[in-house]
PDB file of C-alpha atoms in Angstrom:
ATOM      1  CA  MET A 197      10.681 -53.582   6.510  1.00  0.00           C
ATOM      2  CA  THR A 198       9.055 -51.446   8.821  1.00  0.00           C
ATOM      3  CA  ILE A 199      11.663 -48.831   7.698  1.00  0.00           C
ATOM      4  CA  ASN A 200      10.771 -49.254   3.763  1.00  0.00           C
ATOM      5  CA  TYR A 201       7.047 -49.088   4.641  1.00  0.00           C
ATOM      6  CA  ALA A 202       7.829 -45.779   6.331  1.00  0.00           C
ATOM      7  CA  LYS A 203      10.225 -44.163   3.450  1.00  0.00           C
ATOM      8  CA  PHE A 204       7.275 -45.390   0.956  1.00  0.00           C
ATOM      9  CA  VAL A 205       4.501 -43.525   3.054  1.00  0.00           C
ATOM     10  CA  ALA A 206       6.565 -40.493   3.115  1.00  0.00           C
ATOM     11  CA  ARG A 207       7.343 -40.463  -0.472  1.00  0.00           C
ATOM     12  CA  PHE A 208       3.863 -40.962  -1.200  1.00  0.00           C
ATOM     13  CA  ASN A 209       2.709 -38.334   1.064  1.00  0.00           C
ATOM     14  CA  ARG A 210       5.249 -35.688  -0.656  1.00  0.00           C
ATOM     15  CA  GLY A 211       4.359 -37.074  -4.097  1.00  0.00           C
ATOM     16  CA  LEU A 212       0.544 -35.831  -3.170  1.00  0.00           C
ATOM     17  CA  LEU A 213       1.928 -32.567  -1.875  1.00  0.00           C
ATOM     18  CA  TYR A 214       3.897 -31.920  -5.046  1.00  0.00           C
ATOM     19  CA  ALA A 215       0.984 -33.016  -7.032  1.00  0.00           C
ATOM     20  CA  PHE A 216      -1.486 -30.632  -5.068  1.00  0.00           C
ATOM     21  CA  MET A 217       0.725 -27.527  -5.433  1.00  0.00           C
ATOM     22  CA  ILE A 218       1.084 -27.973  -9.124  1.00  0.00           C
ATOM     23  CA  ALA A 219      -2.156 -28.351  -9.297  1.00  0.00           C
ATOM     24  CA  LEU A 220      -2.785 -24.953  -7.464  1.00  0.00           C
ATOM     25  CA  VAL A 221      -0.435 -23.285  -9.547  1.00  0.00           C
ATOM     26  CA  GLY A 222      -1.993 -23.986 -12.938  1.00  0.00           C
ATOM     27  CA  PHE A 223      -5.101 -22.851 -11.460  1.00  0.00           C
ATOM     28  CA  THR A 224      -3.882 -19.736 -10.457  1.00  0.00           C
ATOM     29  CA  ALA A 225      -1.763 -19.342 -13.669  1.00  0.00           C
ATOM     30  CA  LEU A 226      -5.068 -19.819 -15.671  1.00  0.00           C
ATOM     31  CA  PRO A 227      -6.065 -16.131 -16.100  1.00  0.00           C
ATOM     32  CA  ILE A 228      -2.639 -15.444 -17.404  1.00  0.00           C
ATOM     33  CA  ILE A 229      -2.362 -18.343 -19.668  1.00  0.00           C
ATOM     34  CA  TYR A 230      -5.852 -17.399 -20.806  1.00  0.00           C
ATOM     35  CA  MET A 231      -4.690 -13.731 -21.461  1.00  0.00           C
ATOM     36  CA  VAL A 232      -1.387 -14.695 -23.410  1.00  0.00           C
ATOM     37  CA  SER A 233      -3.793 -16.778 -25.704  1.00  0.00           C
ATOM     38  CA  THR A 234      -6.300 -14.174 -26.537  1.00  0.00           C
ATOM     39  CA  ALA A 235      -3.389 -11.634 -27.506  1.00  0.00           C
ATOM     40  CA  PHE A 236      -2.319 -14.105 -30.212  1.00  0.00           C
ATOM     41  CA  LYS A 237      -6.107 -14.924 -31.409  1.00  0.00           C
ATOM     42  CA  PRO A 238      -7.088 -14.273 -34.837  1.00  0.00           C
ATOM     43  CA  LEU A 239     -10.535 -12.076 -34.751  1.00  0.00           C
ATOM     44  CA  ASP A 240     -12.405 -15.242 -36.044  1.00  0.00           C
ATOM     45  CA  GLU A 241     -11.341 -16.986 -32.845  1.00  0.00           C
ATOM     46  CA  LEU A 242     -11.875 -13.812 -30.510  1.00  0.00           C
ATOM     47  CA  PHE A 243     -15.538 -13.855 -31.401  1.00  0.00           C
ATOM     48  CA  LEU A 244     -16.294 -17.709 -31.073  1.00  0.00           C
ATOM     49  CA  TYR A 245     -18.816 -18.635 -29.035  1.00  0.00           C
ATOM     50  CA  PRO A 246     -18.794 -20.549 -26.708  1.00  0.00           C
ATOM     51  CA  PRO A 247     -15.021 -19.153 -26.590  1.00  0.00           C
ATOM     52  CA  ARG A 248     -11.927 -21.351 -26.789  1.00  0.00           C
ATOM     53  CA  PHE A 249      -9.429 -21.182 -24.003  1.00  0.00           C
ATOM     54  CA  PHE A 250      -6.281 -21.722 -26.117  1.00  0.00           C
ATOM     55  CA  VAL A 251      -5.676 -20.234 -29.413  1.00  0.00           C
ATOM     56  CA  GLN A 252      -5.598 -22.501 -32.670  1.00  0.00           C
ATOM     57  CA  LYS A 253      -4.110 -20.360 -35.224  1.00  0.00           C
ATOM     58  CA  PRO A 254      -1.969 -17.828 -33.437  1.00  0.00           C
ATOM     59  CA  THR A 255      -1.292 -14.488 -35.212  1.00  0.00           C
ATOM     60  CA  LEU A 256       0.277 -11.284 -34.212  1.00  0.00           C
ATOM     61  CA  ARG A 257      -2.436  -9.250 -36.183  1.00  0.00           C
ATOM     62  CA  SER A 258      -3.830  -8.010 -32.605  1.00  0.00           C
ATOM     63  CA  PHE A 259      -0.591  -6.228 -32.201  1.00  0.00           C
ATOM     64  CA  PHE A 260      -0.340  -4.709 -35.363  1.00  0.00           C
ATOM     65  CA  ASP A 261      -3.989  -3.534 -34.788  1.00  0.00           C
ATOM     66  CA  LEU A 262      -2.836  -2.063 -31.431  1.00  0.00           C
ATOM     67  CA  LEU A 263      -0.247   0.071 -32.996  1.00  0.00           C
ATOM     68  CA  THR A 264      -1.980   1.147 -36.406  1.00  0.00           C
ATOM     69  CA  ALA A 265      -5.415   2.125 -34.352  1.00  0.00           C
ATOM     70  CA  THR A 266      -3.494   4.398 -31.825  1.00  0.00           C
ATOM     71  CA  ASP A 267      -1.066   5.859 -34.380  1.00  0.00           C
ATOM     72  CA  SER A 268      -3.651   7.176 -36.363  1.00  0.00           C
ATOM     73  CA  SER A 269      -4.757   8.820 -33.270  1.00  0.00           C
ATOM     74  CA  VAL A 270      -3.422  12.241 -31.571  1.00  0.00           C
ATOM     75  CA  VAL A 271      -0.676  10.169 -29.774  1.00  0.00           C
ATOM     76  CA  PRO A 272       1.053   7.161 -31.102  1.00  0.00           C
ATOM     77  CA  PHE A 273       1.006   4.266 -28.734  1.00  0.00           C
ATOM     78  CA  THR A 274       4.673   4.260 -28.363  1.00  0.00           C
ATOM     79  CA  ARG A 275       4.161   7.632 -26.332  1.00  0.00           C
ATOM     80  CA  TYR A 276       2.412   5.661 -23.660  1.00  0.00           C
ATOM     81  CA  ILE A 277       5.144   3.121 -23.421  1.00  0.00           C
ATOM     82  CA  PHE A 278       7.968   5.751 -23.132  1.00  0.00           C
ATOM     83  CA  ASN A 279       5.715   7.722 -20.514  1.00  0.00           C
ATOM     84  CA  SER A 280       5.521   4.187 -18.231  1.00  0.00           C
ATOM     85  CA  LEU A 281       9.131   3.404 -18.588  1.00  0.00           C
ATOM     86  CA  PHE A 282      10.565   6.900 -17.972  1.00  0.00           C
ATOM     87  CA  ILE A 283       8.129   7.507 -14.966  1.00  0.00           C
ATOM     88  CA  SER A 284       8.582   3.954 -13.431  1.00  0.00           C
ATOM     89  CA  GLY A 285      12.467   4.164 -13.902  1.00  0.00           C
ATOM     90  CA  SER A 286      12.799   7.720 -12.601  1.00  0.00           C
ATOM     91  CA  ILE A 287      11.041   6.698  -9.468  1.00  0.00           C
ATOM     92  CA  VAL A 288      12.678   3.495  -9.032  1.00  0.00           C
ATOM     93  CA  ALA A 289      16.132   5.414  -9.262  1.00  0.00           C
ATOM     94  CA  LEU A 290      15.031   8.341  -7.182  1.00  0.00           C
ATOM     95  CA  SER A 291      13.253   6.006  -4.518  1.00  0.00           C
ATOM     96  CA  LEU A 292      16.159   3.713  -4.407  1.00  0.00           C
ATOM     97  CA  PHE A 293      18.560   6.522  -3.633  1.00  0.00           C
ATOM     98  CA  VAL A 294      16.546   8.530  -1.342  1.00  0.00           C
ATOM     99  CA  CYS A 295      15.163   5.627   0.917  1.00  0.00           C
ATOM    100  CA  SER A 296      18.448   3.555   1.199  1.00  0.00           C
ATOM    101  CA  LEU A 297      20.115   6.962   2.790  1.00  0.00           C
ATOM    102  CA  GLY A 298      17.249   7.697   4.722  1.00  0.00           C
ATOM    103  CA  ALA A 299      17.107   3.983   5.940  1.00  0.00           C
ATOM    104  CA  TYR A 300      20.829   4.104   6.664  1.00  0.00           C
ATOM    105  CA  VAL A 301      20.838   6.872   8.729  1.00  0.00           C
ATOM    106  CA  LEU A 302      17.999   5.458  10.904  1.00  0.00           C
ATOM    107  CA  SER A 303      19.563   2.372  11.257  1.00  0.00           C
ATOM    108  CA  LYS A 304      23.631   3.150  11.964  1.00  0.00           C
ATOM    109  CA  PHE A 305      23.486   6.959  12.870  1.00  0.00           C
ATOM    110  CA  LYS A 306      20.579   6.754  15.310  1.00  0.00           C
ATOM    111  CA  PRO A 307      20.104  10.815  14.954  1.00  0.00           C
ATOM    112  CA  PRO A 308      17.855  12.294  17.905  1.00  0.00           C
ATOM    113  CA  GLY A 309      14.083  11.284  17.430  1.00  0.00           C
ATOM    114  CA  ALA A 310      15.032   8.134  15.212  1.00  0.00           C
ATOM    115  CA  GLY A 311      12.603   5.801  17.105  1.00  0.00           C
ATOM    116  CA  PHE A 312       9.692   8.554  16.725  1.00  0.00           C
ATOM    117  CA  ILE A 313      10.683   9.079  12.824  1.00  0.00           C
ATOM    118  CA  PHE A 314      10.438   5.122  12.393  1.00  0.00           C
ATOM    119  CA  SER A 315       7.115   4.904  14.422  1.00  0.00           C
ATOM    120  CA  VAL A 316       5.564   7.710  11.925  1.00  0.00           C
ATOM    121  CA  ILE A 317       7.212   5.545   9.306  1.00  0.00           C
ATOM    122  CA  LEU A 318       5.687   2.129  10.348  1.00  0.00           C
ATOM    123  CA  SER A 319       2.253   4.323  10.559  1.00  0.00           C
ATOM    124  CA  ALA A 320       2.183   5.588   7.323  1.00  0.00           C
ATOM    125  CA  LEU A 321       2.451   1.663   6.346  1.00  0.00           C
ATOM    126  CA  MET A 322      -1.398   1.529   7.563  1.00  0.00           C
ATOM    127  CA  PHE A 323      -2.941   4.267   5.022  1.00  0.00           C
ATOM    128  CA  ALA A 324      -3.872   3.324   1.559  1.00  0.00           C
ATOM    129  CA  PRO A 325      -2.359   5.616  -1.339  1.00  0.00           C
ATOM    130  CA  GLN A 326      -5.790   6.660  -2.265  1.00  0.00           C
ATOM    131  CA  VAL A 327      -6.427   8.267   1.348  1.00  0.00           C
ATOM    132  CA  THR A 328      -3.499  10.786   0.826  1.00  0.00           C
ATOM    133  CA  GLN A 329      -4.338  11.809  -2.835  1.00  0.00           C
ATOM    134  CA  ILE A 330      -6.276  14.728  -2.092  1.00  0.00           C
ATOM    135  CA  PRO A 331      -3.598  16.663   0.106  1.00  0.00           C
ATOM    136  CA  THR A 332      -1.110  15.482  -2.560  1.00  0.00           C
ATOM    137  CA  TYR A 333      -3.094  16.713  -5.181  1.00  0.00           C
ATOM    138  CA  MET A 334      -3.413  20.289  -3.856  1.00  0.00           C
ATOM    139  CA  ILE A 335       0.255  20.220  -3.518  1.00  0.00           C
ATOM    140  CA  VAL A 336       1.133  19.256  -6.921  1.00  0.00           C
ATOM    141  CA  SER A 337      -1.346  21.751  -7.971  1.00  0.00           C
ATOM    142  CA  ASN A 338      -0.333  24.614  -6.201  1.00  0.00           C
ATOM    143  CA  LEU A 339       3.480  23.940  -7.369  1.00  0.00           C
ATOM    144  CA  GLY A 340       1.968  23.954 -11.055  1.00  0.00           C
ATOM    145  CA  LEU A 341       3.121  20.670 -11.676  1.00  0.00           C
ATOM    146  CA  VAL A 342      -0.202  19.022 -13.031  1.00  0.00           C
ATOM    147  CA  ASN A 343       0.253  17.877 -16.262  1.00  0.00           C
ATOM    148  CA  THR A 344       3.855  17.233 -15.682  1.00  0.00           C
ATOM    149  CA  TYR A 345       6.257  14.120 -15.352  1.00  0.00           C
ATOM    150  CA  TRP A 346       7.172  15.687 -11.805  1.00  0.00           C
ATOM    151  CA  ALA A 347       3.634  15.122 -10.639  1.00  0.00           C
ATOM    152  CA  LEU A 348       3.694  11.636 -11.418  1.00  0.00           C
ATOM    153  CA  ILE A 349       7.233  11.039  -9.846  1.00  0.00           C
ATOM    154  CA  LEU A 350       7.579  13.491  -6.898  1.00  0.00           C
ATOM    155  CA  PRO A 351       4.750  11.833  -4.517  1.00  0.00           C
ATOM    156  CA  LYS A 352       6.384   8.398  -5.157  1.00  0.00           C
ATOM    157  CA  ILE A 353      10.106   8.971  -4.212  1.00  0.00           C
ATOM    158  CA  ALA A 354       9.794   8.813  -0.314  1.00  0.00           C
ATOM    159  CA  VAL A 355       7.876   5.754   0.139  1.00  0.00           C
ATOM    160  CA  ALA A 356       7.469   4.456   3.824  1.00  0.00           C
ATOM    161  CA  PHE A 357       7.750   0.554   2.632  1.00  0.00           C
ATOM    162  CA  ASN A 358      10.787   1.149   0.995  1.00  0.00           C
ATOM    163  CA  ILE A 359      12.555   2.846   4.014  1.00  0.00           C
ATOM    164  CA  PHE A 360      11.133   0.091   6.492  1.00  0.00           C
ATOM    165  CA  LEU A 361      12.332  -2.500   3.874  1.00  0.00           C
ATOM    166  CA  MET A 362      15.905  -1.165   3.634  1.00  0.00           C
ATOM    167  CA  LYS A 363      16.029  -0.156   7.470  1.00  0.00           C
ATOM    168  CA  GLN A 364      15.306  -3.718   8.318  1.00  0.00           C
ATOM    169  CA  PHE A 365      17.976  -5.261   6.118  1.00  0.00           C
ATOM    170  CA  PHE A 366      20.517  -2.513   7.268  1.00  0.00           C
ATOM    171  CA  ASP A 367      19.920  -3.354  11.092  1.00  0.00           C
ATOM    172  CA  GLN A 368      21.032  -6.853  10.159  1.00  0.00           C
ATOM    173  CA  ILE A 369      24.712  -5.666   8.886  1.00  0.00           C
ATOM    174  CA  PRO A 370      27.242  -5.543  11.946  1.00  0.00           C
ATOM    175  CA  ASP A 371      28.395  -2.331  12.963  1.00  0.00           C
ATOM    176  CA  ALA A 372      31.849  -3.655  13.144  1.00  0.00           C
ATOM    177  CA  LEU A 373      31.907  -4.080   9.302  1.00  0.00           C
ATOM    178  CA  ILE A 374      31.407  -0.016   9.405  1.00  0.00           C
ATOM    179  CA  GLU A 375      33.981   0.730  12.033  1.00  0.00           C
ATOM    180  CA  ALA A 376      36.605  -1.752   9.883  1.00  0.00           C
ATOM    181  CA  ALA A 377      35.790   0.336   7.177  1.00  0.00           C
ATOM    182  CA  HIS A 378      36.275   3.763   9.177  1.00  0.00           C
ATOM    183  CA  ILE A 379      39.869   2.294  10.489  1.00  0.00           C
ATOM    184  CA  ASP A 380      40.827   1.629   6.793  1.00  0.00           C
ATOM    185  CA  GLY A 381      40.207   5.407   6.173  1.00  0.00           C
ATOM    186  CA  ALA A 382      36.779   5.373   4.183  1.00  0.00           C
ATOM    187  CA  SER A 383      34.607   8.327   4.387  1.00  0.00           C
ATOM    188  CA  ASP A 384      30.671   7.899   5.476  1.00  0.00           C
ATOM    189  CA  TRP A 385      29.842   8.184   1.791  1.00  0.00           C
ATOM    190  CA  LYS A 386      32.362   6.031   0.384  1.00  0.00           C
ATOM    191  CA  ILE A 387      31.083   3.456   3.403  1.00  0.00           C
ATOM    192  CA  PHE A 388      27.447   3.457   2.434  1.00  0.00           C
ATOM    193  CA  TRP A 389      27.768   3.285  -1.618  1.00  0.00           C
ATOM    194  CA  LYS A 390      30.883   0.588  -1.486  1.00  0.00           C
ATOM    195  CA  VAL A 391      30.083  -1.589   1.727  1.00  0.00           C
ATOM    196  CA  ILE A 392      26.227  -1.108   2.844  1.00  0.00           C
ATOM    197  CA  MET A 393      25.153  -1.140  -0.672  1.00  0.00           C
ATOM    198  CA  ALA A 394      27.246  -3.744  -1.821  1.00  0.00           C
ATOM    199  CA  VAL A 395      26.255  -6.164   1.005  1.00  0.00           C
ATOM    200  CA  SER A 396      22.724  -5.338   0.745  1.00  0.00           C
ATOM    201  CA  LYS A 397      22.095  -6.395  -3.238  1.00  0.00           C
ATOM    202  CA  PRO A 398      18.964  -8.667  -2.119  1.00  0.00           C
ATOM    203  CA  ALA A 399      17.331  -5.475  -0.399  1.00  0.00           C
ATOM    204  CA  TRP A 400      17.855  -2.867  -3.119  1.00  0.00           C
ATOM    205  CA  ALA A 401      17.233  -5.484  -5.706  1.00  0.00           C
ATOM    206  CA  THR A 402      13.906  -6.303  -4.065  1.00  0.00           C
ATOM    207  CA  LEU A 403      13.142  -2.495  -3.586  1.00  0.00           C
ATOM    208  CA  ILE A 404      13.512  -2.367  -7.262  1.00  0.00           C
ATOM    209  CA  ILE A 405      11.260  -4.980  -8.200  1.00  0.00           C
ATOM    210  CA  PHE A 406       8.271  -4.160  -5.924  1.00  0.00           C
ATOM    211  CA  SER A 407       8.544  -0.048  -6.809  1.00  0.00           C
ATOM    212  CA  PHE A 408       9.060  -0.962 -10.577  1.00  0.00           C
ATOM    213  CA  ILE A 409       5.748  -3.343 -10.385  1.00  0.00           C
ATOM    214  CA  GLY A 410       3.778  -1.011  -8.496  1.00  0.00           C
ATOM    215  CA  ASN A 411       4.762   2.427 -10.616  1.00  0.00           C
ATOM    216  CA  TRP A 412       4.450   0.300 -13.958  1.00  0.00           C
ATOM    217  CA  ASN A 413       0.736  -1.029 -12.835  1.00  0.00           C
ATOM    218  CA  ASP A 414      -0.019   2.433 -11.471  1.00  0.00           C
ATOM    219  CA  TYR A 415      -3.479   3.691 -12.986  1.00  0.00           C
ATOM    220  CA  PHE A 416      -4.883   5.944 -10.282  1.00  0.00           C
ATOM    221  CA  SER A 417      -1.774   8.665 -10.345  1.00  0.00           C
ATOM    222  CA  ALA A 418      -1.901   9.309 -14.001  1.00  0.00           C
ATOM    223  CA  LEU A 419      -5.829   9.507 -13.778  1.00  0.00           C
ATOM    224  CA  VAL A 420      -5.593  12.322 -11.078  1.00  0.00           C
ATOM    225  CA  PHE A 421      -2.497  14.411 -11.953  1.00  0.00           C
ATOM    226  CA  THR A 422      -2.807  14.338 -15.669  1.00  0.00           C
ATOM    227  CA  THR A 423      -5.474  15.313 -18.179  1.00  0.00           C
ATOM    228  CA  SER A 424      -3.446  15.893 -21.520  1.00  0.00           C
ATOM    229  CA  GLU A 425      -3.270  13.068 -23.502  1.00  0.00           C
ATOM    230  CA  THR A 426       0.273  13.106 -24.242  1.00  0.00           C
ATOM    231  CA  MET A 427       0.737  12.547 -20.379  1.00  0.00           C
ATOM    232  CA  LYS A 428      -0.874   8.977 -20.274  1.00  0.00           C
ATOM    233  CA  THR A 429       0.570   5.928 -19.042  1.00  0.00           C
ATOM    234  CA  LEU A 430       0.312   2.647 -20.563  1.00  0.00           C
ATOM    235  CA  PRO A 431      -2.752   1.305 -17.659  1.00  0.00           C
ATOM    236  CA  LEU A 432      -4.654   4.514 -18.388  1.00  0.00           C
ATOM    237  CA  ALA A 433      -4.018   4.296 -22.173  1.00  0.00           C
ATOM    238  CA  ILE A 434      -5.286   0.410 -21.991  1.00  0.00           C
ATOM    239  CA  GLN A 435      -8.609   1.823 -20.390  1.00  0.00           C
ATOM    240  CA  THR A 436      -8.939   4.159 -23.479  1.00  0.00           C
ATOM    241  CA  LEU A 437      -8.770   1.204 -25.607  1.00  0.00           C
ATOM    242  CA  ALA A 438     -11.314  -0.535 -23.927  1.00  0.00           C
ATOM    243  CA  GLY A 439     -13.981   2.140 -24.751  1.00  0.00           C
ATOM    244  CA  GLY A 440     -13.018   5.471 -23.758  1.00  0.00           C
ATOM    245  CA  PRO A 441     -15.087   8.269 -25.202  1.00  0.00           C
ATOM    246  CA  GLY A 442     -14.238   9.126 -28.974  1.00  0.00           C
ATOM    247  CA  VAL A 443     -11.592   6.443 -28.929  1.00  0.00           C
ATOM    248  CA  VAL A 444     -11.351   3.027 -30.917  1.00  0.00           C
ATOM    249  CA  ALA A 445     -12.452   0.110 -28.943  1.00  0.00           C
ATOM    250  CA  ARG A 446     -10.641  -3.134 -30.409  1.00  0.00           C
ATOM    251  CA  SER A 447     -10.833  -6.596 -28.409  1.00  0.00           C
ATOM    252  CA  GLY A 448      -7.895  -7.714 -30.152  1.00  0.00           C
ATOM    253  CA  ALA A 449      -5.779  -4.752 -29.570  1.00  0.00           C
ATOM    254  CA  LEU A 450      -7.165  -4.694 -25.955  1.00  0.00           C
ATOM    255  CA  ALA A 451      -5.993  -8.005 -25.438  1.00  0.00           C
ATOM    256  CA  ALA A 452      -2.593  -7.106 -27.031  1.00  0.00           C
ATOM    257  CA  GLY A 453      -2.111  -4.260 -25.005  1.00  0.00           C
ATOM    258  CA  THR A 454      -2.999  -6.161 -21.834  1.00  0.00           C
ATOM    259  CA  PHE A 455      -0.493  -8.546 -22.418  1.00  0.00           C
ATOM    260  CA  LEU A 456       2.302  -5.915 -23.234  1.00  0.00           C
ATOM    261  CA  VAL A 457       1.384  -4.211 -19.894  1.00  0.00           C
ATOM    262  CA  THR A 458       1.475  -7.400 -17.588  1.00  0.00           C
ATOM    263  CA  LEU A 459       4.823  -9.113 -19.633  1.00  0.00           C
ATOM    264  CA  PRO A 460       7.555  -6.949 -18.074  1.00  0.00           C
ATOM    265  CA  PRO A 461       6.454  -7.328 -14.340  1.00  0.00           C
ATOM    266  CA  ILE A 462       6.122 -10.988 -14.634  1.00  0.00           C
ATOM    267  CA  VAL A 463       9.604 -11.220 -16.728  1.00  0.00           C
ATOM    268  CA  ILE A 464      11.202  -8.988 -13.952  1.00  0.00           C
ATOM    269  CA  PHE A 465       9.667 -11.055 -10.905  1.00  0.00           C
ATOM    270  CA  LEU A 466      10.973 -14.323 -12.533  1.00  0.00           C
ATOM    271  CA  LEU A 467      14.292 -13.036 -12.824  1.00  0.00           C
ATOM    272  CA  PHE A 468      15.004 -11.965  -9.335  1.00  0.00           C
ATOM    273  CA  GLN A 469      12.633 -13.813  -7.121  1.00  0.00           C
ATOM    274  CA  LYS A 470      15.441 -15.646  -5.322  1.00  0.00           C
ATOM    275  CA  LEU A 471      16.639 -12.330  -4.191  1.00  0.00           C
ATOM    276  CA  ILE A 472      12.992 -11.255  -3.076  1.00  0.00           C
ATOM    277  CA  MET A 473      12.805 -14.235  -0.874  1.00  0.00           C
ATOM    278  CA  ASN A 474      16.500 -13.497   0.627  1.00  0.00           C
ATOM    279  CA  THR A 475      15.452 -10.204   1.617  1.00  0.00           C
ATOM    280  CA  MET A 476      11.972 -11.511   3.306  1.00  0.00           C
ATOM    281  CA  VAL A 477      14.423 -13.661   5.502  1.00  0.00           C
ATOM    282  CA  HIS A 478      16.716 -11.059   6.598  1.00  0.00           C
ATOM    283  CA  SER A 479      14.135  -8.342   7.138  1.00  0.00           C
ATOM    284  CA  GLY A 480      11.840 -10.044   9.321  1.00  0.00           C
ATOM    285  CA  ILE A 481       8.785  -9.289   6.657  1.00  0.00           C
ATOM    286  CA  LYS A 482       8.249 -13.428   6.186  1.00  0.00           C
ATOM    287  CA  SER A 483       6.697 -13.620   9.833  1.00  0.00           C
TER     288      SER A 483
END
């Protein structure tokens, strides 16, 4: 009888915990739900007072307005989407290659000064990206790269956090695995691609997710390094829709644009969330 009462109390407490967590998740999801609901609201519901949280008559009118409003200007909205996709995709691919290779060398080859180099990388994690924008802009400007894709891609390739993340994961891989591959006749390059990267799938998948989300939502870099309308990315174009000088300001189009900007990172995170948690555990970032 005592055991049954203890089980009942344990289940009751677990139920309370689940209910609290579900309520907390629901509360934090309210802004996203409101954003999605607003993107599908017709004009008469957008300007209702008091505003309604959920859409009553969903429509795609705001998305149509978003495309027609920007297509009538100098640069079509699809150009902003292409810019964001091209820049984010290029940064992710190049950063994955460079940071993984650098982390592999620091972790397994341990060249002279490897400890000092890793200390510098750790120190770089303490600085916000905005702190280094002025010297970065001077370098980019002297190279004549302002208003080019390279101005937005090159400064984001070698990222301290990405090197730290990959090195922490590579440290968990036993050296015996590499020695066995050497005995089988594999070259260093083949070991890196076929062995190390194969067993580090959670790490580089997490790098891809974090890097894509961070660069997809990056507003500041495009604002600093570009002045041309054709080089704007989606976050900067959304600010224009919100009331930039000489450009249309439509609430429905702005809501649709915000929905389009937010959707890819959410989808990517939901698809790879298990890999992210595995990487946090293996790399020691969890603590």
